[in-house]
PDB file of C-alpha atoms in Angstrom:
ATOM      1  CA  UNK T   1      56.786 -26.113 -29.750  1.00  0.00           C
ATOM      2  CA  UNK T   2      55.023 -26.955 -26.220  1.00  0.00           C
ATOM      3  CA  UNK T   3      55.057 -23.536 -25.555  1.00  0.00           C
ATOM      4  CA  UNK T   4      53.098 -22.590 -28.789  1.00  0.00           C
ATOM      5  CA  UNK T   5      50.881 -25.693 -28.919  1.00  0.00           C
ATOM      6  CA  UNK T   6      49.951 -24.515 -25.688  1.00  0.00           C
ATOM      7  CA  UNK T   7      49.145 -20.869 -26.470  1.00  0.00           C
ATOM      8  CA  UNK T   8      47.094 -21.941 -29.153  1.00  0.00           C
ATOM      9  CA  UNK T   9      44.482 -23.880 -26.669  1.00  0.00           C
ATOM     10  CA  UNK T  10      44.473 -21.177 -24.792  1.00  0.00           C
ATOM     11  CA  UNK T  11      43.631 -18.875 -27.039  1.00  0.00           C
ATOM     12  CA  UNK T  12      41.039 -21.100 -28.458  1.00  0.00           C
ATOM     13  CA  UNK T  13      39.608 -21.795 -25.297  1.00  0.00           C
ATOM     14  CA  UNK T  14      39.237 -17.921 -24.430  1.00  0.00           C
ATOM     15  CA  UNK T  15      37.679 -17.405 -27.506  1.00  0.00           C
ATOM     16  CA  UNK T  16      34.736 -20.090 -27.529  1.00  0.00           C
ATOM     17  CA  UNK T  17      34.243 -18.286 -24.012  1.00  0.00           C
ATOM     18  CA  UNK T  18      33.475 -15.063 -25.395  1.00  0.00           C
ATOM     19  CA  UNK T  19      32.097 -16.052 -28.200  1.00  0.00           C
ATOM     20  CA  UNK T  20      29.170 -18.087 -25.593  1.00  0.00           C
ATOM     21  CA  UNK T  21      29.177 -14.875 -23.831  1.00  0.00           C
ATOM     22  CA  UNK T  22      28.166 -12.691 -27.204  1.00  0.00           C
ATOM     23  CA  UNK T  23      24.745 -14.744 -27.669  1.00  0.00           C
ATOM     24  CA  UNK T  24      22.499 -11.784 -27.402  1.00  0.00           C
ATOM     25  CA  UNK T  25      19.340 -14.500 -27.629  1.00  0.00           C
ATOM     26  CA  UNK T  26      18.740 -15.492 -24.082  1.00  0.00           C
ATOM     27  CA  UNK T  27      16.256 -18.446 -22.710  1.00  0.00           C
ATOM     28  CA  UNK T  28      13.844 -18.289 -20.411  1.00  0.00           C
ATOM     29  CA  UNK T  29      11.752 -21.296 -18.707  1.00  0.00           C
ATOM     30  CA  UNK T  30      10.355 -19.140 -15.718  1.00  0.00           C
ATOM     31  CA  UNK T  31       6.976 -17.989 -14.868  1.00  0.00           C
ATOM     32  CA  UNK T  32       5.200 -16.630 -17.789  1.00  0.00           C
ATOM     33  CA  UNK T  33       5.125 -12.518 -18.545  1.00  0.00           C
ATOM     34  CA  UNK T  34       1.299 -11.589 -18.198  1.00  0.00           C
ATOM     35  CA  UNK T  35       1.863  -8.151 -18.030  1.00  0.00           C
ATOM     36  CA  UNK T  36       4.312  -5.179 -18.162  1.00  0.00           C
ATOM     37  CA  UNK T  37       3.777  -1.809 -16.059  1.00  0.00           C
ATOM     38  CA  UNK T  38       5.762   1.103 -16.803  1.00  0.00           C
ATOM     39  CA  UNK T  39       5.922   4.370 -14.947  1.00  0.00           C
ATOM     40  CA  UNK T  40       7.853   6.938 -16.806  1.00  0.00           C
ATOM     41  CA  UNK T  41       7.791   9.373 -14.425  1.00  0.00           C
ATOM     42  CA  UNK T  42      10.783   7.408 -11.679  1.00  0.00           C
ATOM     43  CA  UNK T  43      11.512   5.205 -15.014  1.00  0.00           C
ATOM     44  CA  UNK T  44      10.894   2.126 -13.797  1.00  0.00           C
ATOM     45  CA  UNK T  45       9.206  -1.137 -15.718  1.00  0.00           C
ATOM     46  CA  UNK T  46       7.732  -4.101 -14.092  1.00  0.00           C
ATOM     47  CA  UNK T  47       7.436  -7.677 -15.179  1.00  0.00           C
ATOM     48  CA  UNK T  48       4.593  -9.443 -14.117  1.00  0.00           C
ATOM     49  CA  UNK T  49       3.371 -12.873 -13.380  1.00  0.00           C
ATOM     50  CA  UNK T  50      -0.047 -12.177 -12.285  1.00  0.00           C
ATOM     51  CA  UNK T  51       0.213  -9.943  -9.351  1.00  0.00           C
ATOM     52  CA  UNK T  52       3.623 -11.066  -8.663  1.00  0.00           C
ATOM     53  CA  UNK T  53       6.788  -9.023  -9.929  1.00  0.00           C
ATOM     54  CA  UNK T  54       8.988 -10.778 -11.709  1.00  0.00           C
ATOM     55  CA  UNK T  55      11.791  -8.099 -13.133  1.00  0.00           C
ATOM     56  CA  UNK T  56      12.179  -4.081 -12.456  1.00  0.00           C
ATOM     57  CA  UNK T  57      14.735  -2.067 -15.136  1.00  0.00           C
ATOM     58  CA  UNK T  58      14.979   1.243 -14.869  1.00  0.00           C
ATOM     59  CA  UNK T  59      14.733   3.222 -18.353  1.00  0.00           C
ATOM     60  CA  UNK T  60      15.443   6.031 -20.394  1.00  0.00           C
ATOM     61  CA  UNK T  61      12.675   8.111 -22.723  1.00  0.00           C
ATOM     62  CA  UNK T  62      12.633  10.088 -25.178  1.00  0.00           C
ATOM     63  CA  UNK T  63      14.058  13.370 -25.902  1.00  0.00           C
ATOM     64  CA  UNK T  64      10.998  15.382 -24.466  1.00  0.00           C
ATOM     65  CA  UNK T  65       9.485  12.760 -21.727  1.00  0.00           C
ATOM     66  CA  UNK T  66       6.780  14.668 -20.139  1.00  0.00           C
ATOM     67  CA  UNK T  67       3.076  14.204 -21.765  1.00  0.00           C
ATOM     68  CA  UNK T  68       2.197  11.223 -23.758  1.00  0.00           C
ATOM     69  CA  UNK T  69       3.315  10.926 -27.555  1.00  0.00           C
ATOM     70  CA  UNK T  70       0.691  12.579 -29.916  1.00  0.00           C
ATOM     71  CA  UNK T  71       2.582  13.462 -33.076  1.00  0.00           C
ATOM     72  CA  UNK T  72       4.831  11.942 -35.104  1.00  0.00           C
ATOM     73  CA  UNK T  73       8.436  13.395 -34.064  1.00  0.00           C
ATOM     74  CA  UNK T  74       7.610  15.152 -30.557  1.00  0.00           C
ATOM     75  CA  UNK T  75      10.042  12.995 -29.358  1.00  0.00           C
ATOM     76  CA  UNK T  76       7.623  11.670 -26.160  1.00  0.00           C
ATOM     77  CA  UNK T  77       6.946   8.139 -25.275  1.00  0.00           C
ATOM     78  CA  UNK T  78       3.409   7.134 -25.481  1.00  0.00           C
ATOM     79  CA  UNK T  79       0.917   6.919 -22.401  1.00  0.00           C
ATOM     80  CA  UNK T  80      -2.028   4.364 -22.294  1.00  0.00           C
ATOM     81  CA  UNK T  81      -2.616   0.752 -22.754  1.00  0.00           C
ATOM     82  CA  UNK T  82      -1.116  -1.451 -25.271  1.00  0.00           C
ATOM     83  CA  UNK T  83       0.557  -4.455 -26.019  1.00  0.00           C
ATOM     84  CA  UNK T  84       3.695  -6.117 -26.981  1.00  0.00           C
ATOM     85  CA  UNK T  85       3.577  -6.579 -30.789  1.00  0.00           C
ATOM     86  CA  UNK T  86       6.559  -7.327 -32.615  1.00  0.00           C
ATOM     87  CA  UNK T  87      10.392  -8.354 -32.263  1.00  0.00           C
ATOM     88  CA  UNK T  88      13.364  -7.323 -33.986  1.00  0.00           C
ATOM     89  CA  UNK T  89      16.177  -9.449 -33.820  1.00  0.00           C
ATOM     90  CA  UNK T  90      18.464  -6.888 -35.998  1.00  0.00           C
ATOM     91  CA  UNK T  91      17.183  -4.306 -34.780  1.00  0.00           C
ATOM     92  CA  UNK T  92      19.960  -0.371 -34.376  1.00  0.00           C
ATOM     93  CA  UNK T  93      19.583  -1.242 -30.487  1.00  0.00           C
ATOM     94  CA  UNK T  94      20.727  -4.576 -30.001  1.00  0.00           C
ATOM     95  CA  UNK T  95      17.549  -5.907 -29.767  1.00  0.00           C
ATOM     96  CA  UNK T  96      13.673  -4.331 -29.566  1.00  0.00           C
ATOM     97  CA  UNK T  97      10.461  -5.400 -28.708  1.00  0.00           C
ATOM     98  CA  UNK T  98       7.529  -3.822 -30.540  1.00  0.00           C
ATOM     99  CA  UNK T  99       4.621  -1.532 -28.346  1.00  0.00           C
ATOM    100  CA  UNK T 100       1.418  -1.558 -30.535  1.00  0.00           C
ATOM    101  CA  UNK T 101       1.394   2.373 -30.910  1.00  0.00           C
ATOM    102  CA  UNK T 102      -0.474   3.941 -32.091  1.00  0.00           C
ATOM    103  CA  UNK T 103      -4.072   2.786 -30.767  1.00  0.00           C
ATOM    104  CA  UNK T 104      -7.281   3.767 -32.327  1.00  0.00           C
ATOM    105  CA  UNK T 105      -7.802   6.733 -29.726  1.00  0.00           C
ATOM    106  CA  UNK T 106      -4.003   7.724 -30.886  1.00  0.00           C
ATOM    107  CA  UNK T 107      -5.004   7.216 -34.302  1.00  0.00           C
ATOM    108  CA  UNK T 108      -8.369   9.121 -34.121  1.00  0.00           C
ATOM    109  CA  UNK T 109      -6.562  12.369 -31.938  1.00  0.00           C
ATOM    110  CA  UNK T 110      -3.874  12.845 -34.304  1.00  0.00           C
ATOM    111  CA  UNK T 111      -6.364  12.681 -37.488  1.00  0.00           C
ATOM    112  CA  UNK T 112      -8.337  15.951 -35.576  1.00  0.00           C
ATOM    113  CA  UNK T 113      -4.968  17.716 -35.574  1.00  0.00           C
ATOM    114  CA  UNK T 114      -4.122  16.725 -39.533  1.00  0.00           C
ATOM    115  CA  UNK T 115      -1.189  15.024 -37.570  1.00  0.00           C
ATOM    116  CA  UNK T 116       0.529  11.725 -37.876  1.00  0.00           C
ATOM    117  CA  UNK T 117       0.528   9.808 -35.103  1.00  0.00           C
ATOM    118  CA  UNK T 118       3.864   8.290 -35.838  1.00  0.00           C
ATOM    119  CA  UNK T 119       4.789   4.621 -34.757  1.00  0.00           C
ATOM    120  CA  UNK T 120       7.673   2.279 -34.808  1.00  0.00           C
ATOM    121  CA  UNK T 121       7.777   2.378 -30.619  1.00  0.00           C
ATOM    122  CA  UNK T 122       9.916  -0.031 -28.764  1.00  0.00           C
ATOM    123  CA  UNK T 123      11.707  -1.138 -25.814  1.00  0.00           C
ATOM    124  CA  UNK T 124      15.420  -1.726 -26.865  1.00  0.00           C
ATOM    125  CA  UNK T 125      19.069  -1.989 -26.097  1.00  0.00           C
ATOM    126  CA  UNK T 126      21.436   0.641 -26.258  1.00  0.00           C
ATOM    127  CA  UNK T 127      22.762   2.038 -29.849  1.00  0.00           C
ATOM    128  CA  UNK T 128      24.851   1.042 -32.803  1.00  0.00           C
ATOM    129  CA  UNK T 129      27.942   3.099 -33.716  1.00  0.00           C
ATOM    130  CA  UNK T 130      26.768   6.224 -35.168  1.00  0.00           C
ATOM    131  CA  UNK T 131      24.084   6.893 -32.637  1.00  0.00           C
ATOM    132  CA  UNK T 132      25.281   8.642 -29.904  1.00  0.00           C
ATOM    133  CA  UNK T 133      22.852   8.378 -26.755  1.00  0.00           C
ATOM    134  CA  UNK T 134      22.756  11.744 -24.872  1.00  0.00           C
ATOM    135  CA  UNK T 135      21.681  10.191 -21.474  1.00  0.00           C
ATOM    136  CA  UNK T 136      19.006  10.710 -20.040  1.00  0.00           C
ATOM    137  CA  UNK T 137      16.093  10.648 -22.166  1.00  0.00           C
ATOM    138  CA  UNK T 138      18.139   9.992 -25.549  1.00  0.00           C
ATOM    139  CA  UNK T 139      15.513   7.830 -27.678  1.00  0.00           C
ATOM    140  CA  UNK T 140      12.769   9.339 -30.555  1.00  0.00           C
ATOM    141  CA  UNK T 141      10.083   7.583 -27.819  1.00  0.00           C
ATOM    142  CA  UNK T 142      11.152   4.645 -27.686  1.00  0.00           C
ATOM    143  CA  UNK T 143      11.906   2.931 -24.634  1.00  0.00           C
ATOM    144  CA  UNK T 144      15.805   2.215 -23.699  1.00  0.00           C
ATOM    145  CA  UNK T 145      17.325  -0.196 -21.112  1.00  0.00           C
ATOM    146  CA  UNK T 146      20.780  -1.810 -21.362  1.00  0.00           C
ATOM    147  CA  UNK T 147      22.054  -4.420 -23.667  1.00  0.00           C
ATOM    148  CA  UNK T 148      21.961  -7.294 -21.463  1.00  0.00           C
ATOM    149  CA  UNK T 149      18.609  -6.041 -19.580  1.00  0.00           C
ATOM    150  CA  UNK T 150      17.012  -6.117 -23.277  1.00  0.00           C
ATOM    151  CA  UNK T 151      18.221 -10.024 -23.966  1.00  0.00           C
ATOM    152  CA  UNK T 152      16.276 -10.971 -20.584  1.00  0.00           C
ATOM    153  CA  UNK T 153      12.634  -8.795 -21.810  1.00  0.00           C
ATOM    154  CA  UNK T 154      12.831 -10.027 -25.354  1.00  0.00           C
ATOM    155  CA  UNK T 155      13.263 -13.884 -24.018  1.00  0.00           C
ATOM    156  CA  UNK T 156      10.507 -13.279 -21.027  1.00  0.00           C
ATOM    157  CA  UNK T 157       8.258 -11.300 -22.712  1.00  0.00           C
ATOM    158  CA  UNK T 158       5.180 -12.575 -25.852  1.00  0.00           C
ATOM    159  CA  UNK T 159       3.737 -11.043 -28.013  1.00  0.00           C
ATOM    160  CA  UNK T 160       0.192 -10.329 -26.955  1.00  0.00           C
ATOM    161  CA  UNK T 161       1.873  -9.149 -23.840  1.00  0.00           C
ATOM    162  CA  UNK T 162      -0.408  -6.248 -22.695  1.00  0.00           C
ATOM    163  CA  UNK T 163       1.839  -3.017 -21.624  1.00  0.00           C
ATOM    164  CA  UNK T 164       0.644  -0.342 -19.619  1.00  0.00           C
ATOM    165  CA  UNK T 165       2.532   3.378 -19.567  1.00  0.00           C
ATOM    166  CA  UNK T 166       1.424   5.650 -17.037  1.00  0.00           C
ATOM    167  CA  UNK T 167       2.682   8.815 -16.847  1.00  0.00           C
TER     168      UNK T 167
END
């Protein structure tokens, strides 16, 4: 009976661990996120504070990386300024954080072509079942880090952030 009455608060205990451990909604009380720089050519994003770097990730694009995004579907990640403009908490990628593409410049070159500009660009977590990454450069455009790397941006980073993606 020891024995079992035993196991049982053990078991219990290890499983309030991990379930503490499976909160995918971090906090942050640090330095505020001003800005966010992104170079996709050596995949790297930066968290600022001012001129002061906060965070660096390194990233995966999309499918066809080089050149910014123009059409809906090419599969590239976009190139310009923007900002941080939505969340999505239940988001296919653990979590995401919005990118306001297109802009009006995006907007007003794809409209020449008779193109869509396309849209729905974010930085996000790795994949639900059913969506196997093909690493590197897996996403439609979109911007990929890991899981936990995701749970830090979306808790530093505003909306109204302003994002920068140079090529």
């Amino acid at each position: 009976m020891i024995r079992t009455t035993r196991r049982f608060a053990v078991l219990g205990g290890l499983a309030l661990t991990l379930a503490g451990c499976a909160n995918k909604f971090r906090t942050y009380n640090g330095p505020e996120v001003t800005r966010l720089q992104m170079f996709k050519g050596d995949r790297t994003l930066f968290l600022y504070n001012n001129s002061k770097v906060l965070k660096t990730y390194k990233f995966d694009l999309g499918f066809a990386p080089a050149g910014p995004k123009q059409f809906e579907g090419d599969g590239k990640t976009p190139e310009g300024s923007y900002t941080v403009d939505k969340r999505n908490p239940n988001s296919m990628f653990h979590l995401s954080v919005g990118i306001s593409y297109p802009n009006e410049a995006d907007i007003a070159y794809a409209a020449a072509q008779g193109r869509s500009p396309g849209g729905d660009i974010f930085i996000h977590g790795g994949p639900r079942a059913g969506i196997d990454p093909i690493k590197p450069d897996w996403t439609a455009g979109c911007i990929a880090v890991s899981d936990r790397e995701i749970e830090d941006i979306y808790a530093m980073v505003r909306d109204g952030t302003p994002i920068d993606i140079f090529a």
